[in-house]
Amino acid sequence: RGVACVQPVYRPRDAEHTVLHQVIREHLEAFLREAAKAGEGVGLPQFVEREFREVLKCGAFEHGFARFRCEGCAHEHLVPFSCKGRGWCPSCGGRRMTERAAHLVDEVLPHVPVRQWVLTVPYRLRYLMAWDHGLSRAVLGVYARVLLDVYARSARERGLRDGWTGTVTVIQRAGSGLNLNLHFHTLALDGVFSEAQPGVLELQPATPPSDAEVAEVLAMVRRRVRRLLVRRGLEPGDDATGPADGLAEESPVLAGIASASVQGRVALGPRAGARVRRLGREPDIEAVTSRGSRQAHLEGFDLHANVWVSANDRAGLERLCRYMLRPPFAQERLRLRDDGRVVVELKTAWHDGTTQLVFEPLEFLEKLAAITPRPEVNLIICHGVLAPHARWRGRVVAYGRVPTEDSDA
């Protein structure tokens, strides 16, 4: 007997019964009061509070919906509005991840090999960059120029004088433990473009970097970033006073929350200053810093460059883009314990064996507040031949693509 084909049925998500919605709904006001108390009457910035309140409306029919009607059968669907939050809403973040990954693959990244470079920075610099977008863009600019120079220099050593590459960087604000960890995921076109003849671009593939070359790149990034910080007066002086803290002046309580989040600690409530609770950890095991292939670590700076996608693996490239653009957590990784605490299950166990993190409800909201980005901040940035106004951008983006009827029209 044949098996009947089952038609997919749209079922709106039940946002109001998720762990995230329940915790925010039941504890947001207490969290805001605790934050105002810690800030001596000055609470969290409005954009942070607005992010929480908008998530409470996300997927709720009483806050608005769209009505869709099939002209053929007159069947109707009601689809609730989303919050369109840019911080940590799993639903909106998941949809944005899918849309932007498809856009990068279909409209931005040419059919060439791609290598992912991931740069993380020391705790203090993470804190500074998290709320100073100008500084994060400047640090990213230093890092991107180093990568572009490395590819160009490698091409010159092989006899190609005028070769240029491009990068796409996603600024991620959170680590796997919901800690504030601003770091850069960069896709570099793994080769250089040049004009073999006027109007015709050719790609010269790069050779895979050795471990020593990755270490050299990291040392160069660290040296140039430190020079940048000195020029901006952001390195501590000889008197150990250090520069002024702009975030602390604007919102002392958010500064305290962000600083604690960077260090994996709690800022508010009776457990202020304590480390986040971990489950599955073996207390006697030594913390091991990974020294895998094409990875280097230097004084808090870390660079990883071992992920590579071939020119023809567009599905693999889209998976990599989705990974770079993923939201901080998924709904299914959250659960409530009987004692009311929030458990965050890690997708991959940490080196010390930790598999879950346990938060008091206010601690959980504190972590979400720390990773909320400022409004109108661009988190996807292109450099080199993929930069918005690069002379070759149009031809680079079209490189290797099969022309379609739309593009020929």
mmCIF file of C-alpha atoms in Angstrom:
data_model
loop_
_atom_site.group_PDB
_atom_site.id
_atom_site.type_symbol
_atom_site.label_atom_id
_atom_site.label_comp_id
_atom_site.label_asym_id
_atom_site.label_seq_id
_atom_site.Cartn_x
_atom_site.Cartn_y
_atom_site.Cartn_z
ATOM 1 C CA ARG A 1 0.000 0.000 0.000
ATOM 2 C CA GLY A 2 1.154 3.511 -0.739
ATOM 3 C CA VAL A 3 1.738 5.983 2.072
ATOM 4 C CA ALA A 4 -0.350 9.121 1.863
ATOM 5 C CA CYS A 5 1.605 12.357 1.562
ATOM 6 C CA VAL A 6 1.246 14.429 4.720
ATOM 7 C CA GLN A 7 0.831 18.100 3.970
ATOM 8 C CA PRO A 8 2.730 20.455 6.298
ATOM 9 C CA VAL A 9 0.499 22.375 8.692
ATOM 10 C CA TYR A 10 1.436 25.782 10.076
ATOM 11 C CA ARG A 11 1.279 25.919 13.860
ATOM 12 C CA PRO A 12 2.104 29.244 15.502
ATOM 13 C CA ARG A 13 4.668 28.952 18.282
ATOM 14 C CA ASP A 14 3.379 29.024 21.835
ATOM 15 C CA ALA A 15 5.691 31.820 22.968
ATOM 16 C CA GLU A 16 3.871 32.588 26.194
ATOM 17 C CA HIS A 17 4.521 29.115 27.602
ATOM 18 C CA THR A 18 8.267 29.028 26.946
ATOM 19 C CA VAL A 19 10.790 29.154 29.789
ATOM 20 C CA LEU A 20 12.165 32.466 28.511
ATOM 21 C CA HIS A 21 8.762 34.170 28.466
ATOM 22 C CA GLN A 22 7.817 32.803 31.876
ATOM 23 C CA VAL A 23 11.029 33.955 33.574
ATOM 24 C CA ILE A 24 10.835 37.446 32.085
ATOM 25 C CA ARG A 25 7.124 37.773 32.832
ATOM 26 C CA GLU A 26 7.468 36.720 36.465
ATOM 27 C CA HIS A 27 10.769 38.377 37.385
ATOM 28 C CA LEU A 28 11.340 41.420 35.148
ATOM 29 C CA GLU A 29 9.932 44.014 37.557
ATOM 30 C CA ALA A 30 11.958 42.601 40.464
ATOM 31 C CA PHE A 31 15.072 42.637 38.292
ATOM 32 C CA LEU A 32 14.525 46.274 37.282
ATOM 33 C CA ARG A 33 14.033 47.244 40.938
ATOM 34 C CA GLU A 34 17.220 45.424 41.929
ATOM 35 C CA ALA A 35 19.123 47.162 39.124
ATOM 36 C CA ALA A 36 17.795 50.591 40.162
ATOM 37 C CA LYS A 37 18.764 49.847 43.766
ATOM 38 C CA ALA A 38 22.292 48.865 42.758
ATOM 39 C CA GLY A 39 22.572 52.014 40.648
ATOM 40 C CA GLU A 40 21.369 54.259 43.474
ATOM 41 C CA GLY A 41 18.190 55.091 41.614
ATOM 42 C CA VAL A 42 19.657 55.045 38.111
ATOM 43 C CA GLY A 43 18.469 51.829 36.468
ATOM 44 C CA LEU A 44 19.251 50.181 33.191
ATOM 45 C CA PRO A 45 19.341 52.130 29.908
ATOM 46 C CA GLN A 46 15.993 52.330 28.129
ATOM 47 C CA PHE A 47 17.114 50.188 25.187
ATOM 48 C CA VAL A 48 17.831 47.262 27.539
ATOM 49 C CA GLU A 49 14.472 47.489 29.316
ATOM 50 C CA ARG A 50 12.728 47.877 25.942
ATOM 51 C CA GLU A 51 14.344 44.643 24.693
ATOM 52 C CA PHE A 52 12.833 42.714 27.613
ATOM 53 C CA ARG A 53 9.362 44.225 27.227
ATOM 54 C CA GLU A 54 9.277 43.641 23.477
ATOM 55 C CA VAL A 55 10.150 39.962 23.935
ATOM 56 C CA LEU A 56 7.061 39.616 26.149
ATOM 57 C CA LYS A 57 4.983 40.725 23.147
ATOM 58 C CA CYS A 58 6.770 38.455 20.659
ATOM 59 C CA GLY A 59 4.434 35.800 19.252
ATOM 60 C CA ALA A 60 1.495 36.889 21.440
ATOM 61 C CA PHE A 61 -1.770 37.292 19.480
ATOM 62 C CA GLU A 62 -3.113 39.994 21.811
ATOM 63 C CA HIS A 63 -0.267 42.275 20.720
ATOM 64 C CA GLY A 64 -1.129 42.050 17.031
ATOM 65 C CA PHE A 65 -1.155 39.581 14.177
ATOM 66 C CA ALA A 66 -1.302 39.322 10.406
ATOM 67 C CA ARG A 67 -4.212 37.578 8.687
ATOM 68 C CA PHE A 68 -3.528 35.469 5.586
ATOM 69 C CA ARG A 69 -6.294 34.109 3.371
ATOM 70 C CA CYS A 70 -5.953 31.595 0.542
ATOM 71 C CA GLU A 71 -7.758 32.888 -2.567
ATOM 72 C CA GLY A 72 -8.348 29.344 -3.775
ATOM 73 C CA CYS A 73 -9.895 27.620 -0.737
ATOM 74 C CA ALA A 74 -10.601 30.642 1.518
ATOM 75 C CA HIS A 75 -8.627 29.032 4.352
ATOM 76 C CA GLU A 76 -7.154 31.568 6.763
ATOM 77 C CA HIS A 77 -4.083 31.694 8.979
ATOM 78 C CA LEU A 78 -3.359 34.143 11.778
ATOM 79 C CA VAL A 79 0.331 34.829 12.340
ATOM 80 C CA PRO A 80 1.330 36.796 15.482
ATOM 81 C CA PHE A 81 3.802 39.657 15.159
ATOM 82 C CA SER A 82 7.373 39.170 16.327
ATOM 83 C CA CYS A 83 9.468 41.545 18.427
ATOM 84 C CA LYS A 84 12.282 41.722 15.816
ATOM 85 C CA GLY A 85 14.742 41.952 18.704
ATOM 86 C CA ARG A 86 18.425 42.077 17.771
ATOM 87 C CA GLY A 87 19.785 40.843 21.079
ATOM 88 C CA TRP A 88 18.796 37.387 22.236
ATOM 89 C CA CYS A 89 15.197 36.515 21.264
ATOM 90 C CA PRO A 90 15.658 32.904 20.020
ATOM 91 C CA SER A 91 12.760 33.083 17.549
ATOM 92 C CA CYS A 92 13.691 36.380 15.913
ATOM 93 C CA GLY A 93 17.393 35.547 16.113
ATOM 94 C CA GLY A 94 16.815 32.195 14.417
ATOM 95 C CA ARG A 95 14.832 33.749 11.594
ATOM 96 C CA ARG A 96 17.408 36.504 11.127
ATOM 97 C CA MET A 97 20.186 33.880 11.120
ATOM 98 C CA THR A 98 18.477 31.950 8.310
ATOM 99 C CA GLU A 99 17.711 35.026 6.213
ATOM 100 C CA ARG A 100 21.149 36.615 6.517
ATOM 101 C CA ALA A 101 23.029 33.375 5.942
ATOM 102 C CA ALA A 102 21.082 32.861 2.711
ATOM 103 C CA HIS A 103 21.759 36.478 1.716
ATOM 104 C CA LEU A 104 25.517 36.143 2.284
ATOM 105 C CA VAL A 105 25.693 32.947 0.215
ATOM 106 C CA ASP A 106 23.378 34.111 -2.582
ATOM 107 C CA GLU A 107 24.299 37.798 -2.840
ATOM 108 C CA VAL A 108 27.712 38.494 -1.262
ATOM 109 C CA LEU A 109 30.197 35.615 -1.134
ATOM 110 C CA PRO A 110 31.573 34.555 -4.548
ATOM 111 C CA HIS A 111 32.206 30.953 -5.605
ATOM 112 C CA VAL A 112 35.708 30.753 -4.156
ATOM 113 C CA PRO A 113 37.284 28.923 -1.188
ATOM 114 C CA VAL A 114 36.591 30.570 2.177
ATOM 115 C CA ARG A 115 38.503 30.341 5.463
ATOM 116 C CA GLN A 116 37.043 31.305 8.831
ATOM 117 C CA TRP A 117 39.251 33.297 11.216
ATOM 118 C CA VAL A 118 37.955 33.759 14.782
ATOM 119 C CA LEU A 119 39.540 36.398 17.025
ATOM 120 C CA THR A 120 38.854 36.720 20.740
ATOM 121 C CA VAL A 121 40.422 39.397 22.919
ATOM 122 C CA PRO A 122 41.319 39.833 26.622
ATOM 123 C CA TYR A 123 38.581 40.391 29.222
ATOM 124 C CA ARG A 124 39.243 44.077 29.687
ATOM 125 C CA LEU A 125 39.084 44.788 25.952
ATOM 126 C CA ARG A 126 35.854 42.776 25.626
ATOM 127 C CA TYR A 127 34.293 45.030 28.247
ATOM 128 C CA LEU A 128 35.488 48.210 26.532
ATOM 129 C CA MET A 129 34.349 47.137 23.057
ATOM 130 C CA ALA A 130 30.940 45.866 24.208
ATOM 131 C CA TRP A 131 29.572 49.388 24.688
ATOM 132 C CA ASP A 132 31.937 51.488 22.569
ATOM 133 C CA HIS A 133 31.008 50.530 19.019
ATOM 134 C CA GLY A 134 33.533 53.003 17.628
ATOM 135 C CA LEU A 135 36.283 51.145 19.476
ATOM 136 C CA SER A 136 35.014 47.729 18.360
ATOM 137 C CA ARG A 137 34.959 48.944 14.743
ATOM 138 C CA ALA A 138 38.490 50.310 15.143
ATOM 139 C CA VAL A 139 39.801 47.034 16.606
ATOM 140 C CA LEU A 140 38.024 45.108 13.850
ATOM 141 C CA GLY A 141 39.584 47.448 11.278
ATOM 142 C CA VAL A 142 43.065 46.703 12.637
ATOM 143 C CA TYR A 143 42.391 42.955 12.587
ATOM 144 C CA ALA A 144 40.881 43.006 9.076
ATOM 145 C CA ARG A 145 43.783 45.052 7.667
ATOM 146 C CA VAL A 146 46.237 42.526 9.090
ATOM 147 C CA LEU A 147 44.390 39.677 7.339
ATOM 148 C CA LEU A 148 44.192 41.597 4.061
ATOM 149 C CA ASP A 149 47.915 42.419 4.281
ATOM 150 C CA VAL A 150 48.816 38.797 5.036
ATOM 151 C CA TYR A 151 46.965 37.518 1.969
ATOM 152 C CA ALA A 152 48.452 40.267 -0.244
ATOM 153 C CA ARG A 153 51.983 39.643 1.040
ATOM 154 C CA SER A 154 51.656 35.901 0.494
ATOM 155 C CA ALA A 155 50.576 36.575 -3.097
ATOM 156 C CA ARG A 156 53.537 38.907 -3.675
ATOM 157 C CA GLU A 157 55.914 36.201 -2.445
ATOM 158 C CA ARG A 158 54.470 33.987 -5.192
ATOM 159 C CA GLY A 159 55.015 36.668 -7.852
ATOM 160 C CA LEU A 160 51.565 38.323 -7.897
ATOM 161 C CA ARG A 161 51.991 42.023 -7.164
ATOM 162 C CA ASP A 162 48.463 43.469 -7.211
ATOM 163 C CA GLY A 163 46.323 40.834 -5.494
ATOM 164 C CA TRP A 164 43.490 41.704 -3.119
ATOM 165 C CA THR A 165 41.071 39.707 -1.020
ATOM 166 C CA GLY A 166 37.966 40.505 1.041
ATOM 167 C CA THR A 167 36.368 39.626 4.370
ATOM 168 C CA VAL A 168 32.933 39.472 5.975
ATOM 169 C CA THR A 169 32.889 39.724 9.771
ATOM 170 C CA VAL A 170 30.058 38.969 12.179
ATOM 171 C CA ILE A 171 30.421 40.590 15.603
ATOM 172 C CA GLN A 172 29.217 38.102 18.204
ATOM 173 C CA ARG A 173 28.471 39.454 21.692
ATOM 174 C CA ALA A 174 27.931 36.278 23.727
ATOM 175 C CA GLY A 175 29.842 33.157 24.651
ATOM 176 C CA SER A 176 28.296 29.723 25.036
ATOM 177 C CA GLY A 177 27.659 30.396 28.736
ATOM 178 C CA LEU A 178 25.645 33.598 28.065
ATOM 179 C CA ASN A 179 28.676 35.586 29.201
ATOM 180 C CA LEU A 180 29.507 38.891 27.550
ATOM 181 C CA ASN A 181 32.245 37.916 25.095
ATOM 182 C CA LEU A 182 32.467 40.256 22.129
ATOM 183 C CA HIS A 183 34.505 38.473 19.458
ATOM 184 C CA PHE A 184 34.885 38.421 15.690
ATOM 185 C CA HIS A 185 33.945 35.617 13.262
ATOM 186 C CA THR A 186 35.539 36.505 9.927
ATOM 187 C CA LEU A 187 35.112 34.785 6.563
ATOM 188 C CA ALA A 188 38.085 35.564 4.344
ATOM 189 C CA LEU A 189 38.088 34.792 0.625
ATOM 190 C CA ASP A 190 40.925 32.268 0.671
ATOM 191 C CA GLY A 191 42.937 33.740 -2.134
ATOM 192 C CA VAL A 192 43.511 37.039 -3.928
ATOM 193 C CA PHE A 193 41.846 38.605 -6.954
ATOM 194 C CA SER A 194 43.816 40.353 -9.662
ATOM 195 C CA GLU A 195 43.149 41.753 -13.134
ATOM 196 C CA ALA A 196 44.911 39.458 -15.577
ATOM 197 C CA GLN A 197 43.662 41.807 -18.279
ATOM 198 C CA PRO A 198 41.509 44.934 -18.042
ATOM 199 C CA GLY A 199 38.024 44.078 -16.834
ATOM 200 C CA VAL A 200 38.745 40.383 -16.175
ATOM 201 C CA LEU A 201 39.301 39.148 -12.609
ATOM 202 C CA GLU A 202 41.159 35.978 -11.750
ATOM 203 C CA LEU A 203 41.517 34.292 -8.364
ATOM 204 C CA GLN A 204 44.866 33.033 -7.125
ATOM 205 C CA PRO A 205 44.074 30.530 -4.315
ATOM 206 C CA ALA A 206 46.024 30.902 -1.075
ATOM 207 C CA THR A 207 48.101 28.166 0.507
ATOM 208 C CA PRO A 208 46.824 26.950 3.906
ATOM 209 C CA PRO A 209 48.502 28.859 6.756
ATOM 210 C CA SER A 210 50.843 26.949 9.026
ATOM 211 C CA ASP A 211 50.556 27.043 12.814
ATOM 212 C CA ALA A 212 53.549 29.387 12.895
ATOM 213 C CA GLU A 213 51.919 31.740 10.382
ATOM 214 C CA VAL A 214 48.695 31.887 12.438
ATOM 215 C CA ALA A 215 50.803 32.735 15.504
ATOM 216 C CA GLU A 216 52.563 35.457 13.516
ATOM 217 C CA VAL A 217 49.215 36.932 12.449
ATOM 218 C CA LEU A 218 48.018 36.972 16.058
ATOM 219 C CA ALA A 219 51.198 38.651 17.291
ATOM 220 C CA MET A 220 50.770 41.340 14.641
ATOM 221 C CA VAL A 221 47.107 41.880 15.592
ATOM 222 C CA ARG A 222 47.990 42.135 19.284
ATOM 223 C CA ARG A 223 50.815 44.613 18.631
ATOM 224 C CA ARG A 224 48.677 46.887 16.448
ATOM 225 C CA VAL A 225 45.648 46.729 18.775
ATOM 226 C CA ARG A 226 47.813 47.759 21.717
ATOM 227 C CA ARG A 227 49.135 50.714 19.698
ATOM 228 C CA LEU A 228 45.528 51.665 18.926
ATOM 229 C CA LEU A 229 44.596 51.572 22.618
ATOM 230 C CA VAL A 230 47.608 53.730 23.518
ATOM 231 C CA ARG A 231 46.645 56.318 20.904
ATOM 232 C CA ARG A 232 43.113 56.427 22.301
ATOM 233 C CA GLY A 233 44.302 56.703 25.887
ATOM 234 C CA LEU A 234 42.717 53.395 26.822
ATOM 235 C CA GLU A 235 45.780 51.708 28.277
ATOM 236 C CA PRO A 236 46.351 52.117 32.055
ATOM 237 C CA GLY A 237 48.935 54.774 32.837
ATOM 238 C CA ASP A 238 52.009 54.454 35.022
ATOM 239 C CA ASP A 239 49.989 55.612 38.020
ATOM 240 C CA ALA A 240 47.643 52.618 37.454
ATOM 241 C CA THR A 241 44.619 54.904 37.371
ATOM 242 C CA GLY A 242 43.544 53.875 33.879
ATOM 243 C CA PRO A 243 41.247 55.756 31.496
ATOM 244 C CA ALA A 244 37.764 56.973 32.297
ATOM 245 C CA ASP A 245 34.959 54.402 31.977
ATOM 246 C CA GLY A 246 32.300 55.851 29.664
ATOM 247 C CA LEU A 247 29.784 53.085 30.358
ATOM 248 C CA ALA A 248 30.134 53.489 34.133
ATOM 249 C CA GLU A 249 29.439 57.206 33.743
ATOM 250 C CA GLU A 250 26.373 56.537 31.574
ATOM 251 C CA SER A 251 24.919 53.567 33.501
ATOM 252 C CA PRO A 252 26.844 52.353 36.570
ATOM 253 C CA VAL A 253 24.592 49.347 37.079
ATOM 254 C CA LEU A 254 24.952 48.138 33.470
ATOM 255 C CA ALA A 255 28.718 48.619 33.759
ATOM 256 C CA GLY A 256 28.737 46.364 36.819
ATOM 257 C CA ILE A 257 26.546 43.775 35.095
ATOM 258 C CA ALA A 258 28.741 43.805 31.980
ATOM 259 C CA SER A 259 31.978 43.534 33.955
ATOM 260 C CA ALA A 260 30.654 40.578 35.947
ATOM 261 C CA SER A 261 29.336 38.897 32.789
ATOM 262 C CA VAL A 262 32.721 39.113 31.070
ATOM 263 C CA GLN A 263 34.259 37.301 34.050
ATOM 264 C CA GLY A 264 31.495 34.699 34.383
ATOM 265 C CA ARG A 265 30.324 36.136 37.709
ATOM 266 C CA VAL A 266 27.094 37.487 39.216
ATOM 267 C CA ALA A 267 26.607 41.241 39.725
ATOM 268 C CA LEU A 268 23.288 41.622 41.578
ATOM 269 C CA GLY A 269 21.511 39.996 44.490
ATOM 270 C CA PRO A 270 22.792 37.963 47.441
ATOM 271 C CA ARG A 271 25.306 36.075 45.252
ATOM 272 C CA ALA A 272 26.960 39.229 43.886
ATOM 273 C CA GLY A 273 30.602 38.511 43.050
ATOM 274 C CA ALA A 274 30.151 34.723 43.010
ATOM 275 C CA ARG A 275 30.854 32.599 39.963
ATOM 276 C CA VAL A 276 27.993 31.243 37.857
ATOM 277 C CA ARG A 277 26.963 27.787 39.075
ATOM 278 C CA ARG A 278 28.103 24.888 36.879
ATOM 279 C CA LEU A 279 26.856 21.309 36.655
ATOM 280 C CA GLY A 280 28.909 18.379 35.373
ATOM 281 C CA ARG A 281 32.212 20.030 36.259
ATOM 282 C CA GLU A 282 35.015 17.943 37.697
ATOM 283 C CA PRO A 283 36.474 20.253 40.363
ATOM 284 C CA ASP A 284 39.968 18.734 40.319
ATOM 285 C CA ILE A 285 40.490 18.762 36.563
ATOM 286 C CA GLU A 286 42.952 21.321 35.237
ATOM 287 C CA ALA A 287 41.667 23.917 32.790
ATOM 288 C CA VAL A 288 43.341 23.203 29.447
ATOM 289 C CA THR A 289 43.740 25.892 26.807
ATOM 290 C CA SER A 290 43.296 24.375 23.356
ATOM 291 C CA ARG A 291 46.377 24.396 21.150
ATOM 292 C CA GLY A 292 44.844 22.735 18.112
ATOM 293 C CA SER A 293 45.813 23.091 14.475
ATOM 294 C CA ARG A 294 46.022 26.684 13.210
ATOM 295 C CA GLN A 295 45.241 28.135 16.627
ATOM 296 C CA ALA A 296 47.337 30.574 18.623
ATOM 297 C CA HIS A 297 46.952 32.180 22.046
ATOM 298 C CA LEU A 298 48.889 35.198 23.312
ATOM 299 C CA GLU A 299 48.192 37.203 26.484
ATOM 300 C CA GLY A 300 44.413 36.911 26.268
ATOM 301 C CA PHE A 301 44.254 37.185 22.459
ATOM 302 C CA ASP A 302 43.227 34.003 20.643
ATOM 303 C CA LEU A 303 43.077 33.298 16.908
ATOM 304 C CA HIS A 304 41.635 30.204 15.234
ATOM 305 C CA ALA A 305 41.838 29.591 11.472
ATOM 306 C CA ASN A 306 41.303 25.872 10.903
ATOM 307 C CA VAL A 307 37.809 25.952 9.325
ATOM 308 C CA TRP A 308 37.859 25.993 5.514
ATOM 309 C CA VAL A 309 35.096 25.575 2.916
ATOM 310 C CA SER A 310 35.758 24.728 -0.730
ATOM 311 C CA ALA A 311 34.470 26.843 -3.604
ATOM 312 C CA ASN A 312 31.777 24.333 -4.610
ATOM 313 C CA ASP A 313 30.453 23.532 -1.122
ATOM 314 C CA ARG A 314 27.739 26.187 -0.990
ATOM 315 C CA ALA A 315 25.665 24.144 1.473
ATOM 316 C CA GLY A 316 28.662 23.936 3.807
ATOM 317 C CA LEU A 317 29.239 27.671 3.416
ATOM 318 C CA GLU A 318 25.643 28.401 4.376
ATOM 319 C CA ARG A 319 25.968 26.169 7.452
ATOM 320 C CA LEU A 320 29.076 28.096 8.447
ATOM 321 C CA CYS A 321 27.270 31.426 7.960
ATOM 322 C CA ARG A 322 24.381 30.190 10.095
ATOM 323 C CA TYR A 323 26.851 29.199 12.802
ATOM 324 C CA MET A 324 28.401 32.673 12.764
ATOM 325 C CA LEU A 325 24.984 34.369 12.872
ATOM 326 C CA ARG A 326 23.329 32.095 15.450
ATOM 327 C CA PRO A 327 21.455 33.625 18.417
ATOM 328 C CA PRO A 328 23.022 33.233 21.900
ATOM 329 C CA PHE A 329 20.779 30.302 22.849
ATOM 330 C CA ALA A 330 17.873 28.176 21.648
ATOM 331 C CA GLN A 331 14.562 27.771 23.476
ATOM 332 C CA GLU A 332 15.050 24.018 23.816
ATOM 333 C CA ARG A 333 18.274 24.535 25.783
ATOM 334 C CA LEU A 334 16.410 26.289 28.616
ATOM 335 C CA ARG A 335 14.481 24.565 31.384
ATOM 336 C CA LEU A 336 13.121 25.444 34.816
ATOM 337 C CA ARG A 337 14.000 23.355 37.830
ATOM 338 C CA ASP A 338 11.514 22.631 40.569
ATOM 339 C CA ASP A 339 13.283 25.188 42.790
ATOM 340 C CA GLY A 340 12.657 27.909 40.180
ATOM 341 C CA ARG A 341 16.243 28.162 38.954
ATOM 342 C CA VAL A 342 16.988 28.378 35.225
ATOM 343 C CA VAL A 343 19.175 25.722 33.625
ATOM 344 C CA VAL A 344 21.037 26.450 30.394
ATOM 345 C CA GLU A 345 22.253 23.280 28.695
ATOM 346 C CA LEU A 346 25.512 23.710 26.805
ATOM 347 C CA LYS A 347 25.568 22.426 23.244
ATOM 348 C CA THR A 348 29.111 21.154 23.790
ATOM 349 C CA ALA A 349 30.653 20.290 27.153
ATOM 350 C CA TRP A 350 33.456 22.595 28.317
ATOM 351 C CA HIS A 351 36.999 21.331 28.849
ATOM 352 C CA ASP A 352 36.400 21.031 32.609
ATOM 353 C CA GLY A 353 33.344 18.802 32.031
ATOM 354 C CA THR A 354 30.673 21.467 32.540
ATOM 355 C CA THR A 355 27.472 20.559 30.686
ATOM 356 C CA GLN A 356 24.929 22.921 32.271
ATOM 357 C CA LEU A 357 24.817 26.349 33.898
ATOM 358 C CA VAL A 358 22.363 27.150 36.680
ATOM 359 C CA PHE A 359 21.049 30.669 37.297
ATOM 360 C CA GLU A 360 18.730 32.265 39.777
ATOM 361 C CA PRO A 361 15.994 34.015 37.720
ATOM 362 C CA LEU A 362 17.474 37.478 38.364
ATOM 363 C CA GLU A 363 20.952 36.220 37.454
ATOM 364 C CA PHE A 364 19.593 34.904 34.163
ATOM 365 C CA LEU A 365 17.998 38.270 33.310
ATOM 366 C CA GLU A 366 21.241 39.961 34.304
ATOM 367 C CA LYS A 367 23.136 37.928 31.698
ATOM 368 C CA LEU A 368 20.594 38.831 29.003
ATOM 369 C CA ALA A 369 20.907 42.530 29.859
ATOM 370 C CA ALA A 370 24.695 42.375 29.434
ATOM 371 C CA ILE A 371 24.561 40.917 25.896
ATOM 372 C CA THR A 372 21.857 43.295 24.598
ATOM 373 C CA PRO A 373 23.407 45.427 21.820
ATOM 374 C CA ARG A 374 22.870 49.142 21.478
ATOM 375 C CA PRO A 375 20.263 50.029 18.835
ATOM 376 C CA GLU A 376 21.343 50.899 15.299
ATOM 377 C CA VAL A 377 24.706 49.150 15.603
ATOM 378 C CA ASN A 378 25.857 47.199 12.549
ATOM 379 C CA LEU A 379 26.997 43.687 13.484
ATOM 380 C CA ILE A 380 27.976 42.475 9.963
ATOM 381 C CA ILE A 381 30.885 44.353 8.380
ATOM 382 C CA CYS A 382 32.770 43.843 5.102
ATOM 383 C CA HIS A 383 36.352 44.829 4.261
ATOM 384 C CA GLY A 384 38.661 44.674 1.246
ATOM 385 C CA VAL A 385 37.154 43.851 -2.128
ATOM 386 C CA LEU A 386 33.805 43.094 -0.413
ATOM 387 C CA ALA A 387 33.565 46.529 1.214
ATOM 388 C CA PRO A 388 30.433 48.466 0.119
ATOM 389 C CA HIS A 389 32.310 50.955 -2.065
ATOM 390 C CA ALA A 390 35.167 48.712 -3.239
ATOM 391 C CA ARG A 391 35.958 49.197 -6.924
ATOM 392 C CA TRP A 392 35.821 45.474 -7.712
ATOM 393 C CA ARG A 393 32.938 44.519 -5.420
ATOM 394 C CA GLY A 394 30.347 43.960 -8.151
ATOM 395 C CA ARG A 395 32.644 41.746 -10.207
ATOM 396 C CA VAL A 396 33.938 39.874 -7.137
ATOM 397 C CA VAL A 397 30.413 39.081 -5.885
ATOM 398 C CA ALA A 398 29.461 37.782 -9.366
ATOM 399 C CA TYR A 399 32.638 35.703 -9.705
ATOM 400 C CA GLY A 400 31.865 32.066 -10.500
ATOM 401 C CA ARG A 401 28.090 32.494 -10.499
ATOM 402 C CA VAL A 402 25.952 31.147 -13.317
ATOM 403 C CA PRO A 403 24.047 34.041 -14.902
ATOM 404 C CA THR A 404 20.281 33.889 -14.442
ATOM 405 C CA GLU A 405 17.497 35.291 -16.581
ATOM 406 C CA ASP A 406 16.960 38.055 -14.010
ATOM 407 C CA SER A 407 20.623 39.074 -14.067
ATOM 408 C CA ASP A 408 20.660 39.102 -17.887
ATOM 409 C CA ALA A 409 17.548 41.240 -18.116
#
